CSV table of C-alpha atoms and ligand atoms in Angstrom, one decimal:
chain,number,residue,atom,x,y,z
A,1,UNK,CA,14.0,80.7,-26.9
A,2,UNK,CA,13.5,77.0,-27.8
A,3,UNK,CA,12.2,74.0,-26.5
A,4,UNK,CA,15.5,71.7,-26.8
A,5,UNK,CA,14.9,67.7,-26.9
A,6,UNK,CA,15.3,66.2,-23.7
A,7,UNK,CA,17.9,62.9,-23.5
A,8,UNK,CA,16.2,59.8,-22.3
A,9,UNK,CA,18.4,58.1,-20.6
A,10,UNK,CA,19.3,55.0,-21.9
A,11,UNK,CA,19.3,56.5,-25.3
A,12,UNK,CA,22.7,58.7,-25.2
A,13,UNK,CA,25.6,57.9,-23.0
A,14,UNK,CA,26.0,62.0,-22.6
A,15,UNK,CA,24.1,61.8,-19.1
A,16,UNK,CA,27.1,59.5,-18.1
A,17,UNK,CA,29.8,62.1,-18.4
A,18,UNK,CA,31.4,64.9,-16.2
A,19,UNK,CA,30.0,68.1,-17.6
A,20,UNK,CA,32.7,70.9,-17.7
A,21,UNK,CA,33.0,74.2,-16.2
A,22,UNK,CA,31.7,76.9,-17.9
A,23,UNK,CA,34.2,79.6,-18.4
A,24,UNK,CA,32.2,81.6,-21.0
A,25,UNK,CA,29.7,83.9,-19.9
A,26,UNK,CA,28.1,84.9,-22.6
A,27,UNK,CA,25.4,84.6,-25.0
A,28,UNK,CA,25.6,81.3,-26.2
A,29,UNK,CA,25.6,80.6,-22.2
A,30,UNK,CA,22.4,82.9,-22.2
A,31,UNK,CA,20.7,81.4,-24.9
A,32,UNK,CA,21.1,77.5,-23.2
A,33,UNK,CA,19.6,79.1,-20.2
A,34,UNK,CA,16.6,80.5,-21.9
A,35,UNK,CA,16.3,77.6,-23.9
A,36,UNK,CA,16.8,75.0,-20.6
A,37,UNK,CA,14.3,77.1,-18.6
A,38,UNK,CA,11.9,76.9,-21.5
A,39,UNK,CA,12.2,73.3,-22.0
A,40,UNK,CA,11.4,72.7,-18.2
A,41,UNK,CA,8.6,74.4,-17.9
A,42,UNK,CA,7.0,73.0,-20.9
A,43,UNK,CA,7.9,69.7,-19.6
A,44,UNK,CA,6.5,69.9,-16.1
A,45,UNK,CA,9.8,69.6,-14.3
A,46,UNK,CA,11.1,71.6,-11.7
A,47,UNK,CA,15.0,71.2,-12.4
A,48,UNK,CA,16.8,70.2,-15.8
A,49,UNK,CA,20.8,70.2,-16.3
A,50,UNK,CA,22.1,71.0,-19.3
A,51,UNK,CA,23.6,67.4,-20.1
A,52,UNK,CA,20.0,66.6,-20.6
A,53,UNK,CA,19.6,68.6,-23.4
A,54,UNK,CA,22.9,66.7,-24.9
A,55,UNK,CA,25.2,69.8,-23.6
A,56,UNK,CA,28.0,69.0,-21.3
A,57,UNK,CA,28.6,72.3,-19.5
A,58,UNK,CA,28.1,72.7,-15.6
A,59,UNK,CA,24.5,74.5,-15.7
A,60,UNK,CA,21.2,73.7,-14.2
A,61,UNK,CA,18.0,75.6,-13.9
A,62,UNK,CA,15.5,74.8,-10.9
A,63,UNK,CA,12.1,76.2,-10.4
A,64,UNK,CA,10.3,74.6,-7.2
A,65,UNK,CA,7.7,76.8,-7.0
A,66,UNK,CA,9.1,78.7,-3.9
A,67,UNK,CA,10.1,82.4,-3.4
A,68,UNK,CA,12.9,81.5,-5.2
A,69,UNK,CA,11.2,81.3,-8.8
A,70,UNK,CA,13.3,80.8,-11.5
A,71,UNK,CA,17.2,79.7,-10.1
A,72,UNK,CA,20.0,79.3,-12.7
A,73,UNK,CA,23.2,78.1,-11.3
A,74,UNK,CA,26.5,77.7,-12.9
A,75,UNK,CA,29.3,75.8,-11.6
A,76,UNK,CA,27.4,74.7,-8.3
A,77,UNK,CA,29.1,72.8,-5.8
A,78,UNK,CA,27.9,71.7,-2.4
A,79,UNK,CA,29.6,73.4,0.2
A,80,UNK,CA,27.6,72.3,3.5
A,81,UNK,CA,25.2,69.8,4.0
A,82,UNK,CA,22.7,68.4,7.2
A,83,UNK,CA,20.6,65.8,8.1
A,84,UNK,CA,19.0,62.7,5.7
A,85,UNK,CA,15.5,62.9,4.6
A,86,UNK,CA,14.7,59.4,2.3
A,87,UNK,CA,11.4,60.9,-0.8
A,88,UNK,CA,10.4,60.1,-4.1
A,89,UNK,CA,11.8,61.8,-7.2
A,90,UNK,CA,11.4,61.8,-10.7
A,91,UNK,CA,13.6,62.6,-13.7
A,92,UNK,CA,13.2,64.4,-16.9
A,93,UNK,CA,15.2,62.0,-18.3
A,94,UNK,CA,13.5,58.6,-16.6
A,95,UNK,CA,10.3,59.6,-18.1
A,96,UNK,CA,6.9,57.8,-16.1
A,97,UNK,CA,9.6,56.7,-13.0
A,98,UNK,CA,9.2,57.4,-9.3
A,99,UNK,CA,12.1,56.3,-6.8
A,100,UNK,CA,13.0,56.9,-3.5
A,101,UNK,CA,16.4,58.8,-2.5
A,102,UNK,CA,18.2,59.7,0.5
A,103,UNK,CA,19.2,63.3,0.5
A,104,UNK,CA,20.3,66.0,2.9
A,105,UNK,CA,17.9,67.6,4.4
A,106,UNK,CA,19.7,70.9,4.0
A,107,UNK,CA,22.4,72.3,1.6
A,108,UNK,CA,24.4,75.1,1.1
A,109,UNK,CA,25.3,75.4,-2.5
A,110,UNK,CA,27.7,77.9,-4.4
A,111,UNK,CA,27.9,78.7,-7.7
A,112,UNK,CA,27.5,81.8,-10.7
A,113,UNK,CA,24.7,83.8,-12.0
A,114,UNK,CA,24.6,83.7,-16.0
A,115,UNK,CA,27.1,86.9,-15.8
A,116,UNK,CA,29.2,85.1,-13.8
A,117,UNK,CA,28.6,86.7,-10.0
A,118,UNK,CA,28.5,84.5,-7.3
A,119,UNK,CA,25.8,82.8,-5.7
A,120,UNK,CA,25.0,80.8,-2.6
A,121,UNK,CA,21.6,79.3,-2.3
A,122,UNK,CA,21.0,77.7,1.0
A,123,UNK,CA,18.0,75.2,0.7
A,124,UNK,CA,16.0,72.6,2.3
A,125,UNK,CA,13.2,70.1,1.3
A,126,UNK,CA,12.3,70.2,-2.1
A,127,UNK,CA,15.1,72.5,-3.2
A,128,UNK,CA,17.9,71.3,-1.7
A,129,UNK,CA,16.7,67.6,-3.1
A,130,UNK,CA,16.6,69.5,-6.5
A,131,UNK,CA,19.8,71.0,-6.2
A,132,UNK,CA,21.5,67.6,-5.4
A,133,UNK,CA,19.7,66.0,-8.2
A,134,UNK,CA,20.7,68.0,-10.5
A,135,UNK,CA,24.2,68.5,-9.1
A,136,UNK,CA,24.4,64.7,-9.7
A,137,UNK,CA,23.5,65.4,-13.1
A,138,UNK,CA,26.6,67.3,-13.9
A,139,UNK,CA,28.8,64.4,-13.0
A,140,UNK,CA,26.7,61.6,-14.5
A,141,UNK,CA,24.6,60.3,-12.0
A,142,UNK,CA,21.1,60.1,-12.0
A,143,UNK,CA,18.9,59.0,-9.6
A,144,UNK,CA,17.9,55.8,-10.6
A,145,UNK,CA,22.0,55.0,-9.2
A,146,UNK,CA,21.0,55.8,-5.9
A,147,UNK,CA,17.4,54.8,-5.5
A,148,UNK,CA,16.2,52.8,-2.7
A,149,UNK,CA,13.1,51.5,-3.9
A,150,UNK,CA,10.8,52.2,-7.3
A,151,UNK,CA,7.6,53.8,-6.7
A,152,UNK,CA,6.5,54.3,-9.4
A,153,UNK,CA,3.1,52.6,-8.9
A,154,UNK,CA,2.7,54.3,-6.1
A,155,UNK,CA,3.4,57.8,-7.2
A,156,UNK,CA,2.3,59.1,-10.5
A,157,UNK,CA,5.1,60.5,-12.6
A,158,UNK,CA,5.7,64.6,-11.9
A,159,UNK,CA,7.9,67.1,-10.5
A,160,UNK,CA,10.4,65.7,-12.9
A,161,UNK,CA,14.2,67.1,-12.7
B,201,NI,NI1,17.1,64.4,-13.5
């Protein structure tokens, strides 16, 4: 595994494109994944996509700290989503930035394993803000697009994605 530099955006218009499906699942997929987890952790973020480590392929890894522990999705797509819950996020890739979003409360999301089974996460809170951060990722929006208001002297910088 390897820590992987993380884009800033700003610096790299890569975070402003569609990423593409992955149709590959093997281990040069594996190896991203290892490498994106890696680079999360040691970052203190609890979600990175792979465009932010300058790869345009439709994977994200999320760790929120729940029951879930370490969630690797490929190809996710929201299926189902409920309710509206306006928080503050960060971003991996905003470094030092807090904001305030409107997400669903709840989403159903659908997607592969690294081997290329299905999945379906269904989420709320924390996760299912994650999983539509990063989601937005994957078509090149960040969160900054969306923000309702900067709060980032209110909040200190963490839980970055
Ligand atoms: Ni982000």
């Amino acid at each position: 595994m390897a820590i992987r530099k993380i884009v800033v955006l700003g610096e790299d218009d890569i975070l402003r494109k569609h990423a593409r499906l992955v149709e590959k699942f093997d281990r040069r997929l594996h190896t991203l994944l290892d490498d994106m987890a890696e680079t999360m952790y040691e970052a203190n973020g609890v979600g990175l996509a792979a465009p932010q480590v300058g790869i345009l392929k439709r994977a994200v890894v999320i760790d929120v700290e729940d029951d879930h522990g370490l969630i690797e999705l490929i190809n996710p797509v929201i299926v189902e989503q409920s309710g509206s819950v306006v928080d503050a996020e960060g971003c991996l890739s905003v470094p030092d930035r807090r904001g305030t979003v409107e997400r669903p409360e709840k989403v159903t999301v659908v997607g592969q394993d690294r081997h290329g089974e299905p999945l379906r996460i269904e989420a709320e809170g924390l996760l299912a803000r994650c999983l539509c951060h990063e989601i937005d990722h994957l078509d090149g929006v960040v969160y900054t697009d969306k923000m309702i208001e900067d709060v980032t002297d209110r909040a200190p910088a963490q839980d970055g994605q």
